CSV table of C-alpha atoms in Angstrom, one decimal:
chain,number,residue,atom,x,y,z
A,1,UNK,CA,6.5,-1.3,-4.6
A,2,UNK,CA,10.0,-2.3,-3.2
A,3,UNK,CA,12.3,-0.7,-1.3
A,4,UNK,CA,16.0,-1.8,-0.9
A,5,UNK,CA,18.7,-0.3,1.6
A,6,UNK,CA,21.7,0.6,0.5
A,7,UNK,CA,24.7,-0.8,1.6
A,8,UNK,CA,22.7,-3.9,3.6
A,9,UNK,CA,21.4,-5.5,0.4
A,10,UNK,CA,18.0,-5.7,1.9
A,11,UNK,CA,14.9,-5.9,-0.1
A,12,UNK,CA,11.8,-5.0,1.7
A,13,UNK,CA,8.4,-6.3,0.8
A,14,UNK,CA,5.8,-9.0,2.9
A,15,UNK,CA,8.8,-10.6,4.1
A,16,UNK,CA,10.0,-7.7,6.3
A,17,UNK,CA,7.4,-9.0,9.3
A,18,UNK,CA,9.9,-12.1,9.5
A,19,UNK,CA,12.6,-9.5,11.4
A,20,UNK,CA,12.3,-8.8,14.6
A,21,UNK,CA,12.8,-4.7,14.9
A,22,UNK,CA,14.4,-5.0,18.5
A,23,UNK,CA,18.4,-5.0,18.0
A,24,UNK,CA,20.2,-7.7,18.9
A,25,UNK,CA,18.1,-10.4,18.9
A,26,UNK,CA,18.5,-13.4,17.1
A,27,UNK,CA,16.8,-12.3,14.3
A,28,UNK,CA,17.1,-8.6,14.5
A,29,UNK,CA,17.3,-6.8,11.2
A,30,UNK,CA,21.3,-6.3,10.7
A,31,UNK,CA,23.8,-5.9,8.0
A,32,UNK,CA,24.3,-9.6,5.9
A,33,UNK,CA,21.7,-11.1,8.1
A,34,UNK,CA,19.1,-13.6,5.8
A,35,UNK,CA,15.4,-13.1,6.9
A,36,UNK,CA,13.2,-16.4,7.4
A,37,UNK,CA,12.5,-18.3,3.9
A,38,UNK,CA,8.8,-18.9,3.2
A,39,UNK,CA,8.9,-22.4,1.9
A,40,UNK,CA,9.2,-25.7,3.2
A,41,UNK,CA,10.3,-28.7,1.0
A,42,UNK,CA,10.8,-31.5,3.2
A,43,UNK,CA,11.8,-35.1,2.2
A,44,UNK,CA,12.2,-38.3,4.2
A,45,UNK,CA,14.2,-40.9,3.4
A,46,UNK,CA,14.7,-44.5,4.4
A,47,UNK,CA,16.6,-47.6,3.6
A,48,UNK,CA,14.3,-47.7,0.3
A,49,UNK,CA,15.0,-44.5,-0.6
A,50,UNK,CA,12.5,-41.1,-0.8
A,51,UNK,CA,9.4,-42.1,1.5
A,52,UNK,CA,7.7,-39.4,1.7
A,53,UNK,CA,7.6,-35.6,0.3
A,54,UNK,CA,5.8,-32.6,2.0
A,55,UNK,CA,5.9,-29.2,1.9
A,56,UNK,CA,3.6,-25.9,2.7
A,57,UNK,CA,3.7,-21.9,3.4
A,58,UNK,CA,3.2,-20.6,6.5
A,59,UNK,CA,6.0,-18.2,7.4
A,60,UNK,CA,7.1,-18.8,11.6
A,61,UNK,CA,4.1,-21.6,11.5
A,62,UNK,CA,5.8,-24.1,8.6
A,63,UNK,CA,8.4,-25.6,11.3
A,64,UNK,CA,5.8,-26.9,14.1
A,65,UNK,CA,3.3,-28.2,10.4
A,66,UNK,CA,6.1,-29.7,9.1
A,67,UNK,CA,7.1,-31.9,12.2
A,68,UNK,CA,4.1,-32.7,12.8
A,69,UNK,CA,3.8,-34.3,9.3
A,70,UNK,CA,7.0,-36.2,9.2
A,71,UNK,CA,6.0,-38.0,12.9
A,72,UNK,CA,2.8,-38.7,11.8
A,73,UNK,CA,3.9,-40.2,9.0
A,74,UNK,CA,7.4,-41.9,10.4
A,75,UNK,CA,6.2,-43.2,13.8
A,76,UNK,CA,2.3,-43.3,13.6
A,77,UNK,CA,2.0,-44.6,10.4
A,78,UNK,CA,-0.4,-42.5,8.4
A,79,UNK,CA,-0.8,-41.5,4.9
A,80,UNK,CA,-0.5,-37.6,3.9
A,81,UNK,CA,-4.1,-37.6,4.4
A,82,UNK,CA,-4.5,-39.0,7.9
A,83,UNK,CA,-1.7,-36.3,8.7
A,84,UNK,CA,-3.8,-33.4,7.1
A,85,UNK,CA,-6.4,-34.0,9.3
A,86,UNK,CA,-4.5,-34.1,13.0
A,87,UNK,CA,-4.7,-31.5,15.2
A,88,UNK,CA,-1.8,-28.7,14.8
A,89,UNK,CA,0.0,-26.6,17.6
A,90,UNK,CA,2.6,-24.0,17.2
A,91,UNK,CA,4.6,-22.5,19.8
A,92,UNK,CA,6.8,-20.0,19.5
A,93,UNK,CA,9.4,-17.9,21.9
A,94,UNK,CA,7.3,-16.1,25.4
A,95,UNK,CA,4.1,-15.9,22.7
A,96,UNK,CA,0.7,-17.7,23.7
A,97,UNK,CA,0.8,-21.4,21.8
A,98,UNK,CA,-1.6,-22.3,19.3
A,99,UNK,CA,-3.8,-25.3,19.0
A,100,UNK,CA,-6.0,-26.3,16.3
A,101,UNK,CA,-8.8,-27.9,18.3
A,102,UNK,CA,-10.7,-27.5,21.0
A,103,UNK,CA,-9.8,-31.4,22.5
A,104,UNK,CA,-5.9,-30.7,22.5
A,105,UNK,CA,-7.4,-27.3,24.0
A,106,UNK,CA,-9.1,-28.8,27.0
A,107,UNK,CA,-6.0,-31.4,27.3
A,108,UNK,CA,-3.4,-28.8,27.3
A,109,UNK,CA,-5.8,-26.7,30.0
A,110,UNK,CA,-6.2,-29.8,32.0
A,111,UNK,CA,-2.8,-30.8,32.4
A,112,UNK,CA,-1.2,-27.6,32.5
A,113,UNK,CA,-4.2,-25.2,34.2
A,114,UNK,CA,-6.5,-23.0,33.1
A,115,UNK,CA,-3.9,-20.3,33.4
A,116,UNK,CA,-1.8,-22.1,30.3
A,117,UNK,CA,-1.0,-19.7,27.6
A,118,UNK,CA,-2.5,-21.3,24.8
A,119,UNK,CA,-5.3,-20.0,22.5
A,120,UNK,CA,-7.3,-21.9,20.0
A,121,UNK,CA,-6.6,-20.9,16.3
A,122,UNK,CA,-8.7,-21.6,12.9
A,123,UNK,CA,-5.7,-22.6,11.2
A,124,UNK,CA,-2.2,-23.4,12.4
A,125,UNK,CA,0.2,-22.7,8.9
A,126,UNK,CA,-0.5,-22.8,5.2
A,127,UNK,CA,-2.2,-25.5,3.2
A,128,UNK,CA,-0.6,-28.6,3.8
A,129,UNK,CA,0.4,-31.3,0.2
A,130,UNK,CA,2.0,-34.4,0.6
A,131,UNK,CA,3.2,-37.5,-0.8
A,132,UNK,CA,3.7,-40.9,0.9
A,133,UNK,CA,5.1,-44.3,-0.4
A,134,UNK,CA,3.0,-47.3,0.5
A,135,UNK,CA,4.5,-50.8,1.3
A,136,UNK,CA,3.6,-52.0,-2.0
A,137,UNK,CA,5.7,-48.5,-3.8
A,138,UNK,CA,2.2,-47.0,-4.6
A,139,UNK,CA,2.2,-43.1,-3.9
A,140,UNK,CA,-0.7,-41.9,-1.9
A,141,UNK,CA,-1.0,-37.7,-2.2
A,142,UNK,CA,-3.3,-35.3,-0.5
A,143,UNK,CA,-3.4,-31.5,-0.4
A,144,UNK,CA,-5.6,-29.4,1.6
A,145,UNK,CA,-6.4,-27.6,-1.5
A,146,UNK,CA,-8.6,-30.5,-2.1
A,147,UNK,CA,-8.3,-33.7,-4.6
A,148,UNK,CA,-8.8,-31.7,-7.3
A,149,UNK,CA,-5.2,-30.4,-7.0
A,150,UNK,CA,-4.1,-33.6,-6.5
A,151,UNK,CA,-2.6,-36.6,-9.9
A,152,UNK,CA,-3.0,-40.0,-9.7
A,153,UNK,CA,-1.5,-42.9,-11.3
């Protein structure tokens, strides 16, 4: 089912949770006002040209996945794959901050205190796909959905 208001050219469905109810806030349900998008194409570029493509769902969570990706692969140097499998964080306004394993947990804890507001979370945003350029202008793709989902050459 859908419901749309009248006069605010709102359409409500899943994507209602994005608002936040409380008025005036930055994103506080309002007349003309655009609620967070649910998808997340992101491309880097170099001096070559398109190094990299990545993307995933994940609502409030795709920001923190995404950034995460493009350091990992601008300024550490790994593949898609090497990127999938990093420990994730998101934080997010006065709520707790997620972590995706129990070593950036402990870390976090340790440096912080044991008081730290930070939980730890079975998954931190949707399932991950990339593709990365290699030196030699091979493409190297993963997906969390497995290789299965995943062309080659």
């Amino acid at each position: 089912g859908v419901v749309v208001f009248v006069g605010l050219g709102l359409l409500l469905g899943n994507g209602m949770s994005r608002f936040n109810t409380e008025p005036g806030r930055p994103n506080s349900i309002a007349p003309g006002k655009r609620m967070l998008h649910n998808m997340s194409p992101l491309l880097i570029i170099n001096d070559e040209g398109c190094c990299c493509v990545t993307g995933l769902p994940g609502g409030r969570k795709i920001v923190n996945v995404a950034a995460l990706m493009a350091y990992a692969v601008t300024r550490l140097g790994r593949t898609c794959g090497e990127a999938l499998s990093m420990p994730r964080f998101h934080v997010e306004g006065p709520e707790e901050a997620e972590v995706s394993s129990e070593e950036l947990l402990g870390a976090l804890k340790d440096r912080y205190g044991r008081g730290y507001p930070v939980k730890l979370a079975a998954k931190i945003g949707g399932p991950v796909a990339g593709i990365v350029r290699d030196s030699r202008g091979g493409l190297l793709a993963a997906s969390e959905h497995g290789p299965g989902c995943v062309a080659s050459e």
